[in-house]
């Protein structure tokens, strides 16, 4: 007890603090999201996400080079298609926007890991993550027919060069279906990063501007999880493990750090956390007003996610964080 015990002894200098630091953030922990859009020479900033752009494929390649030069190991690709339809054609077509972007990035940067987000909401007219019953205005996506589209999407993304398939639609059985489809198509070495515990969250607002993927009616609460549930997240992870997931994700990150922790305790698979658009927008908005120090807040946030158990962090701050980390 005090005065014999004085925890401050180990805090009195930077080298001492470095010696006893339990958690560190490195560039290897980061994954940078990119939004691929049609056209050439296009870079359109997302109003609610300063510093984030919709980029045509040529610009995606430029940005990916920057990402690779910073030492960030991976990007995740989202797509804004030319046309949206009921079958989400843009998601699974071999000439789809994510497929084109994946191929172009892998050609230019074979060592950069390309993760493909595998969902349908960006590609359907109604903005839901799968098929709807004709006339449905509530958004209760039909699970099993949607799996067929997800299988086609995943295989086509892998064929285009995607290194990791990341299904994000919260359909039951999507990991198993995609695993089977990938294996059948000869992609048994392509890992699946499952959005295992994805909550129906208001923090996705700015992303839906970026990806132009807002549901036109209803909401996603019949497939994404209820924010009140924690044990259900463990059940989702358990199922994904059995279905063959290689990594699991929690999304959003900050309001769900208890979930990250509990999942980390229960599984030996790598755990990813998605520091989502609304989390980014809040930091940016306050920083732009000079109310907080963006660098310190962002690095503290990312470090805290690691401390909570995240092995990997998807974040719009990835490039900034890489720069800040190399400077510090
Ligand atoms: C949907 C999807 C969402 C995000 C990525 N893919 C959420 C949604 O619209 O329901 C959110 C990412 C973010 O907010 O940064 N499959
Ligand atoms: Zn979706």
XYZ file of C-alpha atoms and ligand atoms in Angstrom:
345
model
C 0.000 0.000 0.000
C 0.919 3.669 -0.277
C 3.510 5.038 0.469
C 5.436 1.861 -0.411
C 3.457 1.413 -3.619
C 3.496 4.305 -6.032
C 2.216 3.533 -9.555
C 3.506 6.935 -10.687
C 7.084 5.593 -10.442
C 6.609 3.922 -13.810
C 5.059 6.964 -15.429
C 7.755 9.508 -14.799
C 9.485 9.530 -18.173
C 8.761 8.713 -21.765
C 11.216 5.774 -21.958
C 9.736 4.259 -18.816
C 6.232 4.681 -20.119
C 7.275 3.062 -23.387
C 8.790 0.114 -21.498
C 5.606 -0.724 -19.640
C 3.097 0.125 -22.363
C 0.736 -2.826 -22.798
C -0.824 -1.935 -26.135
C 0.677 -0.369 -29.227
C -0.820 0.678 -32.497
C 1.112 0.017 -35.694
C 0.509 0.607 -39.360
C 0.036 -3.150 -39.749
C -3.237 -2.919 -37.837
C -4.889 -0.617 -40.343
C -7.225 -1.179 -43.280
C -8.218 1.768 -45.492
C -11.699 1.916 -47.106
C -12.006 3.195 -50.683
C -15.104 4.040 -52.746
C -14.864 3.168 -56.437
C -17.019 5.217 -58.814
C -17.546 5.260 -62.596
C -15.655 7.548 -64.967
C -12.050 8.690 -65.150
C -10.331 11.478 -63.309
C -13.170 11.595 -60.787
C -12.479 12.574 -57.168
C -15.627 13.758 -55.441
C -15.351 14.540 -51.758
C -18.062 13.128 -49.505
C -19.648 16.119 -47.770
C -20.148 14.388 -44.438
C -16.687 12.760 -44.520
C -14.008 15.406 -45.164
C -10.918 13.786 -46.687
C -12.893 10.827 -48.090
C -13.653 10.704 -51.814
C -15.591 8.765 -54.392
C -12.822 7.882 -56.840
C -12.811 6.580 -60.374
C -10.649 3.499 -60.916
C -7.612 5.464 -62.127
C -7.767 7.602 -58.974
C -8.315 4.536 -56.803
C -5.020 3.176 -58.105
C -3.276 6.478 -57.254
C -4.714 6.472 -53.760
C -3.874 2.799 -53.288
C -0.257 3.623 -54.164
C -0.236 6.218 -51.426
C -1.693 3.654 -49.026
C 0.966 1.106 -49.950
C 3.764 3.684 -49.691
C 2.604 4.481 -46.169
C 3.023 0.811 -45.284
C -0.680 0.120 -44.750
C -1.156 -3.544 -45.685
C -4.728 -3.511 -46.980
C -7.626 -1.610 -48.512
C -11.318 -2.509 -48.562
C -13.283 -1.637 -51.683
C -16.860 -0.398 -51.901
C -18.542 0.430 -55.185
C -20.896 3.008 -56.612
C -22.309 1.400 -59.774
C -23.548 3.042 -62.970
C -26.941 1.458 -62.617
C -28.892 -0.071 -59.761
C -31.459 -2.827 -60.311
C -33.440 -5.466 -58.431
C -30.842 -8.174 -59.091
C -27.921 -6.012 -57.938
C -26.223 -6.759 -61.256
C -23.452 -4.268 -60.562
C -22.364 -6.307 -57.562
C -21.724 -9.610 -59.296
C -21.029 -8.650 -62.905
C -17.454 -9.326 -64.018
C -17.334 -5.725 -65.286
C -18.655 -4.351 -61.982
C -16.967 -1.341 -60.487
C -15.368 -3.194 -57.552
C -14.163 -5.920 -59.908
C -12.552 -3.291 -62.165
C -10.971 -1.516 -59.225
C -9.674 -4.764 -57.709
C -8.076 -5.823 -60.974
C -6.474 -2.425 -61.550
C -5.096 -2.183 -58.017
C -3.694 -5.715 -58.041
C -2.051 -5.072 -61.405
C -0.351 -1.934 -60.119
C 0.310 -3.120 -56.568
C 0.446 -6.913 -56.318
C 1.529 -6.770 -52.662
C -1.302 -4.608 -51.403
C -4.059 -6.774 -49.902
C -7.380 -6.021 -51.559
C -10.467 -6.785 -49.526
C -13.803 -6.717 -51.325
C -16.861 -5.724 -49.348
C -19.472 -8.230 -50.418
C -22.953 -6.795 -50.143
C -25.767 -5.682 -52.404
C -27.115 -2.448 -50.913
C -24.986 -0.232 -53.149
C -26.324 -2.054 -56.201
C -30.061 -2.422 -55.569
C -32.538 0.315 -56.467
C -34.179 0.092 -53.065
C -30.870 0.175 -51.202
C -31.453 -2.991 -49.180
C -28.819 -5.690 -48.822
C -30.611 -8.316 -50.923
C -33.820 -9.427 -52.620
C -37.156 -8.103 -51.401
C -40.570 -9.692 -51.872
C -42.374 -7.819 -54.669
C -44.261 -4.939 -53.084
C -42.412 -5.129 -49.758
C -41.979 -1.672 -48.294
C -40.506 -2.696 -44.959
C -37.143 -4.021 -46.133
C -37.397 -7.600 -44.887
C -34.732 -8.993 -47.186
C -35.346 -12.544 -48.404
C -32.489 -14.512 -46.905
C -31.942 -17.621 -49.017
C -32.433 -16.138 -52.494
C -30.012 -13.383 -51.485
C -27.355 -15.990 -50.690
C -27.285 -16.913 -54.376
C -26.425 -13.338 -55.329
C -23.772 -13.131 -52.628
C -22.129 -16.321 -53.910
C -21.950 -14.919 -57.432
C -20.623 -11.621 -56.113
C -17.888 -13.213 -54.021
C -16.683 -15.489 -56.824
C -16.611 -12.649 -59.315
C -14.676 -10.455 -56.860
C -12.143 -13.232 -56.252
C -11.815 -13.766 -60.000
C -11.123 -10.051 -60.396
C -8.234 -10.333 -57.946
C -9.715 -9.637 -54.516
C -7.544 -11.295 -51.859
C -10.156 -11.365 -49.095
C -13.942 -11.551 -49.296
C -15.805 -9.571 -46.650
C -19.555 -10.260 -46.619
C -21.371 -7.488 -44.763
C -25.072 -8.045 -45.275
C -25.864 -10.058 -42.123
C -27.693 -12.794 -44.037
C -27.975 -16.090 -42.176
C -25.619 -18.680 -43.621
C -23.694 -16.265 -45.812
C -20.285 -17.459 -44.703
C -21.090 -21.084 -45.454
C -22.616 -20.253 -48.829
C -19.717 -18.060 -49.872
C -17.143 -20.572 -48.633
C -18.737 -23.312 -50.708
C -18.979 -21.091 -53.768
C -15.364 -19.920 -53.505
C -14.098 -23.471 -53.029
C -16.082 -24.727 -55.986
C -14.679 -21.959 -58.166
C -11.105 -22.815 -57.182
C -10.614 -20.100 -54.558
C -10.157 -22.302 -51.515
C -7.219 -20.124 -50.419
C -9.260 -16.913 -50.389
C -10.066 -15.982 -46.769
C -13.442 -14.736 -45.582
C -13.594 -11.764 -43.229
C -17.140 -11.915 -41.917
C -18.976 -8.874 -40.650
C -20.183 -11.203 -37.907
C -21.612 -8.701 -35.441
C -22.942 -5.779 -37.408
C -25.456 -3.599 -35.635
C -28.342 -1.560 -37.047
C -26.590 1.704 -36.281
C -27.158 5.404 -36.820
C -23.367 5.753 -37.097
C -23.542 4.559 -40.724
C -25.174 7.795 -41.901
C -22.185 9.404 -43.662
C -21.214 6.090 -45.323
C -24.595 5.950 -46.998
C -23.843 9.355 -48.533
C -20.457 8.076 -49.651
C -21.755 4.822 -51.098
C -25.156 6.200 -52.126
C -26.675 3.179 -50.410
C -29.437 4.504 -48.152
C -32.486 2.261 -48.044
C -35.243 4.014 -50.016
C -37.842 2.787 -47.505
C -37.847 0.835 -44.265
C -34.592 0.177 -42.438
C -32.093 -2.631 -41.898
C -33.327 -3.793 -38.505
C -34.643 -7.115 -39.781
C -31.116 -8.195 -40.704
C -28.583 -6.056 -38.811
C -28.395 -6.577 -35.049
C -30.245 -4.822 -32.269
C -27.868 -2.491 -30.374
C -29.195 -3.860 -27.075
C -27.810 -7.334 -27.680
C -24.401 -8.656 -26.690
C -24.873 -12.403 -26.268
C -26.476 -12.505 -29.690
C -23.195 -11.181 -31.102
C -21.411 -14.158 -29.569
C -23.964 -16.463 -31.174
C -23.389 -14.800 -34.566
C -19.636 -15.297 -34.191
C -20.083 -18.903 -33.082
C -22.109 -19.635 -36.222
C -19.620 -17.878 -38.480
C -16.789 -19.916 -36.972
C -18.657 -23.122 -37.704
C -19.371 -21.919 -41.232
C -15.688 -21.332 -41.908
C -14.990 -17.637 -41.317
C -11.271 -16.832 -41.185
C -11.691 -13.505 -39.395
C -14.628 -11.816 -37.722
C -15.611 -8.180 -37.507
C -17.498 -6.002 -35.064
C -19.208 -2.905 -36.439
C -19.484 -0.094 -35.407
C -16.484 0.030 -33.089
C -16.707 2.704 -30.411
C -20.156 2.052 -28.986
C -19.436 -1.670 -29.162
C -16.092 -2.079 -27.446
C -17.641 -4.481 -24.950
C -18.590 -6.682 -27.895
C -15.048 -6.536 -29.289
C -13.733 -7.598 -25.902
C -16.191 -10.442 -25.451
C -15.611 -11.792 -28.936
C -11.851 -11.637 -28.431
C -12.265 -13.694 -25.272
C -14.283 -16.385 -27.013
C -12.398 -16.925 -30.274
C -8.845 -17.397 -31.434
C -9.584 -15.977 -34.872
C -8.350 -12.468 -35.665
C -10.922 -9.845 -34.674
C -11.477 -6.734 -36.760
C -13.262 -3.559 -35.697
C -14.862 -1.111 -38.123
C -14.349 2.464 -36.940
C -17.310 3.602 -39.032
C -18.198 6.723 -40.955
C -20.173 8.413 -38.172
C -17.284 7.921 -35.755
C -14.936 9.496 -38.280
C -17.350 12.350 -39.034
C -17.700 13.273 -35.364
C -13.947 13.558 -34.921
C -13.565 15.512 -38.162
C -16.398 17.898 -37.347
C -15.050 18.742 -33.918
C -11.472 18.979 -35.193
C -12.445 21.329 -38.033
C -13.925 23.661 -35.436
C -10.740 23.480 -33.429
C -12.561 21.855 -30.534
C -10.351 18.767 -30.330
C -6.888 17.763 -31.475
C -7.621 15.421 -34.397
C -4.292 13.598 -34.319
C -4.388 12.861 -30.616
C -8.069 11.931 -30.556
C -7.814 9.663 -33.596
C -4.690 7.862 -32.372
C -6.183 7.439 -28.902
C -9.359 6.009 -30.432
C -7.474 3.519 -32.579
C -5.213 2.489 -29.710
C -8.263 1.979 -27.499
C -9.818 -0.308 -30.076
C -6.680 -2.424 -30.016
C -6.730 -2.466 -26.232
C -10.352 -3.656 -26.405
C -9.167 -6.617 -28.470
C -9.194 -5.573 -32.106
C -6.368 -7.075 -34.152
C -7.337 -5.081 -37.226
C -9.062 -1.729 -37.586
C -10.914 -0.488 -40.645
C -10.709 3.278 -40.471
C -11.012 6.349 -42.676
C -8.180 7.744 -40.556
C -5.785 5.005 -41.727
C -3.629 7.196 -43.981
C -3.465 10.002 -41.424
C -2.704 7.531 -38.658
C 0.102 5.951 -40.685
C 1.665 9.391 -41.166
C 1.283 10.325 -37.512
C 2.699 7.001 -36.351
C 5.783 7.263 -38.534
C 6.450 10.767 -37.232
C 6.039 9.911 -33.533
C -23.759 -2.162 -45.757
C -22.578 -1.405 -45.221
C -22.645 -0.437 -44.217
C -21.369 0.063 -44.028
C -20.530 -0.647 -44.867
N -21.296 -1.560 -45.621
C -23.743 -0.033 -43.351
C -25.092 0.161 -43.817
O -25.342 0.992 -44.727
O -25.979 -0.467 -43.250
C -21.043 1.147 -43.060
C -19.653 1.654 -43.018
C -19.485 2.956 -42.341
O -20.439 3.541 -41.789
O -18.353 3.442 -42.359
N -23.494 -3.424 -46.219
Zn -25.439 -3.990 -47.453
